[in-house]
Short mmCIF file of C-alpha atoms and ligand atoms in Angstrom, two decimals:
data_model
loop_
_atom_site.label_atom_id
_atom_site.label_comp_id
_atom_site.label_asym_id
_atom_site.label_seq_id
_atom_site.Cartn_x
_atom_site.Cartn_y
_atom_site.Cartn_z
CA MET A 1 9.03 20.96 6.00
CA LYS A 2 10.57 17.33 5.82
CA SER A 3 7.53 14.77 6.28
CA PHE A 4 6.89 11.93 7.69
CA TYR A 5 3.52 11.80 7.14
CA PRO A 6 2.65 7.97 5.90
CA GLY A 7 0.73 9.19 2.93
CA PRO A 8 0.05 10.91 1.32
CA SER A 9 3.69 11.61 1.46
CA THR A 10 6.90 12.74 0.48
CA LEU A 11 7.59 12.58 -3.27
CA PHE A 12 10.98 11.93 -4.75
CA PRO A 13 12.88 14.84 -5.39
CA GLU A 14 13.14 14.00 -9.01
CA VAL A 15 9.45 14.17 -9.53
CA ARG A 16 9.70 18.08 -9.52
CA HIS A 17 12.18 17.68 -12.97
CA TYR A 18 10.01 14.94 -14.12
CA LEU A 19 7.21 17.16 -14.13
CA THR A 20 8.51 19.51 -16.26
CA GLU A 21 10.32 16.66 -19.01
CA VAL A 22 6.34 14.80 -19.12
CA TYR A 23 4.53 18.27 -19.98
CA ASP A 24 7.47 19.21 -22.55
CA SER A 25 7.25 16.04 -24.06
CA GLY A 26 3.33 16.74 -24.82
CA ILE A 27 2.06 13.49 -23.68
CA LEU A 28 -0.63 15.25 -21.46
CA SER A 29 -2.59 16.41 -24.46
CA VAL A 30 -2.65 13.20 -26.31
CA ASN A 31 -5.70 11.14 -26.93
CA HIS A 32 -5.51 7.78 -24.60
CA ARG A 33 -6.63 5.81 -27.26
CA SER A 34 -3.23 6.95 -29.55
CA SER A 35 -0.47 5.06 -30.09
CA GLU A 36 1.91 7.79 -28.05
CA PHE A 37 -0.25 6.79 -25.11
CA VAL A 38 -0.17 3.08 -25.94
CA ALA A 39 3.41 2.96 -26.19
CA LEU A 40 3.57 5.11 -22.53
CA SER A 41 1.63 2.44 -20.99
CA GLN A 42 3.28 -0.77 -22.22
CA SER A 43 6.39 0.81 -21.17
CA CYS A 44 5.08 1.57 -17.47
CA ILE A 45 3.60 -1.92 -17.16
CA GLY A 46 7.07 -3.49 -18.59
CA LEU A 47 8.66 -1.04 -15.88
CA LEU A 48 6.83 -2.22 -13.33
CA LYS A 49 7.37 -5.99 -13.92
CA GLU A 50 10.90 -5.45 -14.51
CA LYS A 51 11.76 -3.64 -11.26
CA LEU A 52 8.83 -5.40 -9.02
CA GLN A 53 9.46 -9.13 -10.47
CA ILE A 54 6.24 -9.48 -11.18
CA PRO A 55 5.40 -12.42 -13.29
CA GLU A 56 4.77 -11.76 -17.00
CA ASP A 57 1.84 -13.84 -17.53
CA TYR A 58 0.09 -11.24 -14.76
CA THR A 59 -2.15 -8.50 -16.37
CA LEU A 60 -2.02 -4.92 -14.62
CA PHE A 61 -4.39 -1.94 -14.39
CA PHE A 62 -4.38 1.63 -13.62
CA THR A 63 -7.11 2.27 -11.27
CA SER A 64 -8.10 5.88 -9.84
CA SER A 65 -7.18 4.61 -6.17
CA ALA A 66 -6.65 1.86 -3.84
CA THR A 67 -10.37 2.35 -2.26
CA GLU A 68 -11.72 1.66 -6.23
CA CYS A 69 -9.58 -1.53 -6.25
CA TRP A 70 -11.78 -2.66 -2.98
CA GLU A 71 -14.83 -1.77 -5.25
CA ILE A 72 -13.54 -3.20 -7.94
CA ILE A 73 -13.23 -6.64 -6.57
CA ALA A 74 -16.30 -7.12 -4.76
CA GLN A 75 -18.45 -6.15 -7.61
CA SER A 76 -15.96 -8.15 -10.43
CA LEU A 77 -14.38 -11.02 -8.33
CA VAL A 78 -16.73 -12.16 -5.13
CA ILE A 79 -18.86 -15.53 -6.57
CA ASN A 80 -20.33 -16.39 -3.02
CA GLN A 81 -18.52 -14.98 -0.10
CA SER A 82 -15.41 -13.00 0.91
CA CYS A 83 -13.38 -13.36 4.25
CA HIS A 84 -11.82 -10.23 5.65
CA VAL A 85 -9.06 -10.56 7.91
CA TYR A 86 -7.80 -7.68 9.36
CA ASN A 87 -6.23 -5.87 12.48
CA GLY A 88 -6.84 -2.21 11.38
CA ALA A 89 -8.45 0.67 9.96
CA PHE A 90 -7.82 -0.23 6.27
CA GLY A 91 -8.50 -3.78 6.58
CA GLU A 92 -11.89 -2.91 8.09
CA LYS A 93 -13.15 -0.18 5.62
CA TRP A 94 -12.08 -2.76 3.02
CA ALA A 95 -14.86 -5.04 4.52
CA ASP A 96 -16.97 -2.18 5.10
CA VAL A 97 -16.94 -1.45 1.35
CA THR A 98 -17.47 -4.95 0.36
CA GLN A 99 -20.53 -5.59 2.84
CA GLU A 100 -22.12 -2.89 1.32
CA ILE A 101 -22.22 -4.31 -2.42
CA ILE A 102 -22.66 -7.99 -1.76
CA GLY A 103 -24.37 -7.85 1.41
CA LYS A 104 -23.86 -8.77 5.18
CA GLU A 105 -24.34 -12.30 5.08
CA ASN A 106 -21.71 -12.80 2.40
CA CYS A 107 -18.70 -10.66 3.75
CA HIS A 108 -17.16 -12.67 6.81
CA ARG A 109 -14.68 -11.15 9.16
CA LEU A 110 -11.99 -12.48 10.96
CA PRO A 111 -10.61 -9.48 12.88
CA PHE A 112 -7.07 -10.62 14.80
CA GLY A 113 -4.90 -9.15 17.59
CA LEU A 114 -1.76 -6.35 17.10
CA ASN A 115 0.58 -8.22 18.25
CA GLU A 116 -1.31 -11.41 16.97
CA VAL A 117 1.13 -13.42 14.60
CA LEU A 118 -1.15 -14.97 11.94
CA GLN A 119 -1.19 -18.55 10.95
CA VAL A 120 -2.66 -20.52 8.09
CA GLN A 121 -4.52 -22.56 11.14
CA ASN A 122 -6.07 -19.13 11.71
CA LEU A 123 -8.33 -19.34 8.82
CA GLU A 124 -9.99 -22.34 9.23
CA SER A 125 -13.64 -20.77 10.36
CA LEU A 126 -13.54 -19.42 6.47
CA ASP A 127 -16.99 -21.45 6.04
CA GLY A 128 -17.43 -20.95 2.13
CA ALA A 129 -16.06 -18.18 1.55
CA ASP A 130 -13.95 -18.12 -2.17
CA LEU A 131 -12.18 -14.94 -1.61
CA LEU A 132 -9.85 -13.79 1.02
CA ALA A 133 -9.09 -10.06 1.64
CA LEU A 134 -5.47 -9.59 3.02
CA THR A 135 -4.18 -6.39 3.96
CA HIS A 136 -0.29 -7.02 3.68
CA THR A 137 0.74 -3.72 5.62
CA GLU A 138 -1.85 -1.91 7.96
CA THR A 139 -0.85 1.41 7.78
CA SER A 140 -3.12 2.90 10.42
CA ASN A 141 -1.36 0.74 12.94
CA ALA A 142 1.76 -0.16 11.60
CA THR A 143 2.28 -4.00 11.20
CA CYS A 144 2.37 -6.27 8.40
CA LEU A 145 1.60 -9.78 7.83
CA PRO A 146 4.15 -12.16 8.88
CA GLU A 147 6.85 -13.40 6.40
CA GLY A 148 6.10 -16.56 4.53
CA PHE A 149 2.04 -15.93 5.56
CA ILE A 150 0.36 -15.47 1.68
CA GLU A 151 2.39 -18.21 0.73
CA SER A 152 1.16 -21.33 2.99
CA VAL A 153 -2.41 -19.80 2.36
CA ARG A 154 -1.96 -20.81 -0.89
CA LEU A 155 -0.69 -23.77 -0.54
CA GLU A 156 -2.85 -24.95 2.37
CA TYR A 157 -5.93 -23.30 -0.05
CA PRO A 158 -5.22 -23.47 -3.59
CA GLN A 159 -8.73 -22.96 -4.86
CA LEU A 160 -9.10 -19.69 -2.84
CA PHE A 161 -8.57 -16.32 -4.71
CA ILE A 162 -6.64 -14.30 -2.63
CA ALA A 163 -6.67 -10.51 -2.96
CA VAL A 164 -4.16 -8.36 -1.07
CA ASP A 165 -4.08 -4.54 -0.21
CA ALA A 166 -0.19 -3.93 -0.74
CA THR A 167 -0.98 -0.22 -0.49
CA SER A 168 1.84 0.38 1.93
CA ALA A 169 4.11 -2.42 0.58
CA MET A 170 4.22 -2.15 -3.23
CA GLY A 171 7.52 -0.20 -4.37
CA GLY A 172 9.00 -0.41 -0.81
CA VAL A 173 9.19 -4.09 -0.44
CA GLN A 174 9.31 -7.22 -2.03
CA LEU A 175 6.07 -8.97 -2.35
CA PRO A 176 5.18 -12.51 -3.42
CA PHE A 177 3.26 -12.20 -6.28
CA VAL A 178 2.78 -15.89 -7.50
CA SER A 179 1.10 -16.28 -4.39
CA ALA A 180 -2.06 -14.61 -4.60
CA ASP A 181 -4.04 -13.60 -7.31
CA ILE A 182 -4.88 -9.98 -6.86
CA TRP A 183 -2.56 -7.18 -5.53
CA PHE A 184 -3.18 -3.61 -5.63
CA ALA A 185 -1.53 -0.19 -4.32
CA SER A 186 -2.07 3.65 -4.69
CA VAL A 187 0.92 5.44 -5.84
CA GLN A 188 0.92 8.01 -2.77
CA LYS A 189 2.86 5.89 -0.71
CA CYS A 190 6.13 3.86 -1.37
CA PHE A 191 6.12 4.96 -5.07
CA GLY A 192 6.88 8.82 -3.84
CA LEU A 193 3.97 10.15 -6.10
CA PRO A 194 1.41 12.04 -6.01
CA ALA A 195 -2.10 10.74 -5.22
CA GLY A 196 -4.61 9.85 -7.74
CA MET A 197 -3.70 6.44 -9.21
CA ALA A 198 -3.32 2.69 -8.13
CA ILE A 199 -2.04 -0.27 -9.36
CA MET A 200 -4.00 -3.46 -9.84
CA VAL A 201 -2.05 -6.75 -10.53
CA CYS A 202 -3.48 -10.04 -11.39
CA SER A 203 -2.87 -13.65 -11.78
CA PRO A 204 -3.78 -15.32 -15.45
CA ARG A 205 -6.58 -17.09 -13.59
CA VAL A 206 -8.45 -13.69 -12.64
CA ARG A 207 -9.57 -13.11 -16.05
CA GLU A 208 -11.60 -16.05 -16.64
CA ARG A 209 -13.34 -15.65 -13.50
CA CYS A 210 -14.63 -11.80 -13.57
CA GLY A 211 -18.11 -11.91 -14.42
CA SER A 212 -19.00 -9.12 -16.82
CA ASN A 213 -21.54 -6.04 -16.10
CA THR A 214 -21.26 -3.79 -18.34
CA LYS A 215 -23.04 -1.26 -16.35
CA ARG A 216 -20.21 -0.33 -14.78
CA TYR A 217 -17.28 1.82 -16.32
CA ASN A 218 -15.09 -0.06 -14.10
CA ASP A 219 -15.87 -3.57 -15.03
CA LEU A 220 -13.04 -5.87 -14.78
CA SER A 221 -13.55 -7.90 -17.71
CA ALA A 222 -14.19 -4.92 -19.49
CA MET A 223 -10.87 -3.30 -18.21
CA PHE A 224 -9.25 -6.77 -19.54
CA ASP A 225 -10.31 -6.02 -23.03
CA ARG A 226 -9.10 -2.61 -23.27
CA MET A 227 -5.86 -3.83 -21.53
CA ASP A 228 -5.22 -6.17 -24.57
CA ALA A 229 -4.29 -2.91 -26.46
CA TRP A 230 -2.45 -1.16 -23.16
CA GLN A 231 -5.40 0.97 -22.72
CA THR A 232 -8.17 2.05 -20.08
CA THR A 233 -11.88 2.11 -19.95
CA TYR A 234 -11.59 5.86 -19.05
CA THR A 235 -9.50 8.78 -19.39
CA PRO A 236 -6.65 7.98 -17.56
CA ASN A 237 -4.35 9.82 -15.23
CA VAL A 238 -1.66 10.55 -18.14
CA LEU A 239 0.14 12.74 -15.98
CA GLY A 240 0.56 9.83 -13.02
CA ILE A 241 1.79 7.00 -15.51
CA ALA A 242 4.11 9.52 -17.16
CA LEU A 243 5.87 9.98 -13.58
CA LEU A 244 5.36 6.44 -12.10
CA ALA A 245 7.17 5.16 -15.62
CA LYS A 246 10.01 7.69 -14.77
CA VAL A 247 10.44 7.20 -11.26
CA LEU A 248 10.60 3.28 -11.76
CA ALA A 249 13.57 3.64 -14.82
CA GLY A 250 15.49 6.28 -12.44
CA ARG A 251 15.68 3.93 -9.35
CA ASN A 252 17.13 0.62 -8.02
CA TRP A 253 13.85 -1.01 -6.01
CA ASP A 254 15.61 -3.29 -3.84
CA ASP A 255 14.30 -3.36 -0.57
CA THR A 256 17.27 -4.98 1.56
CA ALA A 257 18.16 -1.10 2.41
CA LEU A 258 14.96 -0.07 3.25
CA LYS A 259 14.63 -3.10 6.04
CA ASN A 260 17.47 -2.41 7.18
CA ARG A 261 16.73 1.18 7.75
CA ALA A 262 13.73 0.34 9.32
CA LYS A 263 15.45 -1.64 11.28
CA GLY A 264 17.41 1.05 12.75
CA LEU A 265 14.22 2.96 13.45
CA TYR A 266 13.00 0.36 15.58
CA ASP A 267 16.19 0.25 17.05
CA PHE A 268 16.52 3.71 17.65
CA THR A 269 12.96 3.88 19.44
CA THR A 270 13.23 1.26 21.72
CA GLN A 271 16.69 2.76 23.01
CA ASN A 272 15.06 6.07 23.71
CA PRO A 273 11.86 5.09 25.72
CA GLN A 274 11.45 8.89 26.34
CA LEU A 275 9.95 8.82 22.98
CA GLY A 276 7.26 6.54 23.50
CA SER A 277 6.62 2.56 23.06
CA LEU A 278 6.50 1.01 19.92
CA LEU A 279 3.04 0.21 19.19
CA ILE A 280 3.87 -3.31 17.84
CA ALA A 281 5.60 -5.26 20.61
CA GLU A 282 6.16 -8.35 18.26
CA PRO A 283 8.80 -7.89 16.03
CA SER A 284 7.70 -10.23 13.34
CA VAL A 285 4.86 -8.64 12.57
CA ARG A 286 6.16 -5.11 12.60
CA SER A 287 5.71 -3.07 9.28
CA HIS A 288 8.91 -2.01 7.39
CA THR A 289 7.49 0.88 5.99
CA VAL A 290 5.54 2.97 8.78
CA ILE A 291 6.33 2.54 12.46
CA ALA A 292 4.05 3.89 15.51
CA VAL A 293 4.91 4.87 18.22
CA GLN A 294 2.46 5.40 21.46
CA ALA A 295 2.95 8.12 23.89
CA PRO A 296 0.52 9.74 26.19
CA GLU A 297 -1.53 12.10 24.93
CA LEU A 298 0.62 15.21 26.29
CA LEU A 299 4.14 14.17 25.26
CA LEU A 300 2.60 13.08 22.17
CA HIS A 301 1.42 16.42 21.38
CA ASN A 302 4.72 18.08 22.48
CA ILE A 303 6.71 15.94 20.24
CA LYS A 304 4.57 16.50 17.68
CA THR A 305 4.40 20.27 17.82
CA GLN A 306 8.56 20.97 18.65
CA ALA A 307 9.02 18.87 15.91
CA LYS A 308 6.70 20.55 13.66
CA GLN A 309 8.20 23.94 14.71
CA ALA A 310 11.88 22.17 13.78
CA GLY A 311 10.64 21.54 10.26
CA PHE A 312 9.85 17.96 10.90
CA LEU A 313 6.48 16.72 10.20
CA LEU A 314 5.12 13.64 11.95
CA GLY A 315 2.00 11.59 10.97
CA ASN A 316 -0.50 11.23 13.26
CA GLY A 317 -2.39 8.43 14.47
CA TYR A 318 -5.35 6.41 12.30
CA GLY A 319 -8.45 5.78 13.49
CA LYS A 320 -8.97 3.82 17.07
CA TRP A 321 -4.85 4.85 17.33
CA ALA A 322 -5.42 8.45 16.15
CA LYS A 323 -5.15 10.09 20.09
CA GLU A 324 -2.41 7.87 21.34
CA THR A 325 0.12 7.04 18.42
CA TYR A 326 2.13 9.04 16.46
CA ARG A 327 3.77 7.49 12.72
CA ILE A 328 6.85 7.85 10.89
CA ALA A 329 6.84 6.33 7.21
CA ASN A 330 9.73 4.93 6.22
CA PHE A 331 9.14 5.12 2.25
CA PRO A 332 11.59 5.00 -0.01
CA ALA A 333 11.07 8.75 -1.20
CA ILE A 334 12.25 9.47 2.45
CA SER A 335 16.17 10.25 2.61
CA ASP A 336 18.90 8.60 4.84
CA GLY A 337 20.06 11.84 5.30
CA ASP A 338 16.37 13.10 6.46
CA LEU A 339 15.69 10.52 8.67
CA GLU A 340 19.02 10.77 10.21
CA ALA A 341 18.10 14.53 10.85
CA LEU A 342 15.02 13.35 12.28
CA LYS A 343 16.37 10.98 14.60
CA GLY A 344 19.08 13.06 15.65
CA TRP A 345 16.61 16.39 16.25
CA LEU A 346 14.72 13.66 18.65
CA LYS A 347 17.45 12.90 20.89
CA ASN A 348 18.82 16.05 21.13
CA ALA A 349 15.15 17.69 22.30
CA PHE A 350 14.74 15.66 25.07
CA LYS A 351 18.56 15.93 26.17
CA ASN A 352 18.12 19.89 25.38
CA GLN A 353 14.73 19.70 27.46
CA ILE A 354 12.68 21.00 24.40
CA ILE A 355 9.85 18.92 24.83
C1 LIG B 401 -3.65 4.74 2.22
C2 LIG B 401 -4.24 3.24 2.14
C3 LIG B 401 -5.45 2.95 1.48
C4 LIG B 401 -6.17 4.12 0.70
O1 LIG B 401 -5.24 4.71 -0.18
P1 LIG B 401 -6.69 5.25 -1.33
O2 LIG B 401 -5.35 5.89 -2.54
O3 LIG B 401 -6.97 6.82 -0.91
O4 LIG B 401 -7.43 4.56 -1.65
C5 LIG B 401 -5.82 1.60 1.23
N1 LIG B 401 -5.24 0.74 1.76
C6 LIG B 401 -4.19 0.73 2.97
C7 LIG B 401 -3.50 -0.10 3.01
C8 LIG B 401 -3.66 2.12 2.64
O5 LIG B 401 -2.58 2.38 3.41
#
């Protein structure tokens, strides 16, 4: 089965071989305070910085999931109020998690429309918020923030702490790391790896800001202290770290080809209206890494069922759009050949009246 599910998603094919290599290296049985682990952690972080062009003075952390990062941010970085700007299910869940921790009165929400091109003026009602929570790529509805938006928020509000959920973006598209303070992503989307780990990227000013609460294992100031020695506060996902280092080293992480391929997918869908219509009509907010196609329920059911029989797993819709859309991931681990095969099958399925 070729999977186009937007997470957990297709793994890079070389992961199969890397799994054996990591096993044979013995690192999986090594203590996480040992020099062997420290060398692995340091090398993985060095590769992340090099391949994703993360500034040298940023600090990187390994966490267990993007969801955990939502919690760490709410617990360690909101001073008074956070403001959540979102248009889909993941951004909303982040606000929900934060609200539980800091209280409803401190958690502002600025929902926006699916086809709305956000501008810095939309943030005028930020009020007293000191942390802004943005979702770079909203995997649930296949939108992304408009190009240049994060940079313009940074210029307009230099004091504001900006946190970005980049789960379906990091590793897929180049990110303006200098323009935000916290970026995080789990590895099961654009890194083509098994779920169960996330990367958190912090600007130099995060360390001064995070208060210490030693009651929590994932207290951010404790995480900084451990990371000074390339270590974690808990026993980390060593397999995940080792696999990440290998896929980073073995690939070119330039985003040009992926962006072109996304454009090809959008053109293909527009040219084949029998497949449904794009959920996002506004081209400047269409995600590069996942596309959502809207179709009537019966057609949707037929496309998904027949595609599955032919060996192509399409992603279900998510959240509010669960029943009216299907999603196709355009993550780096999906090969050009598999995507072309899917397009060819979809086109022929209609011609041959399979659907
Ligand atoms: C998948 C996803 C998450 C959840 O990731 P976990 O690793 O399950 O915590 C969060 N945010 C976005 C934007 C996602 O796409």
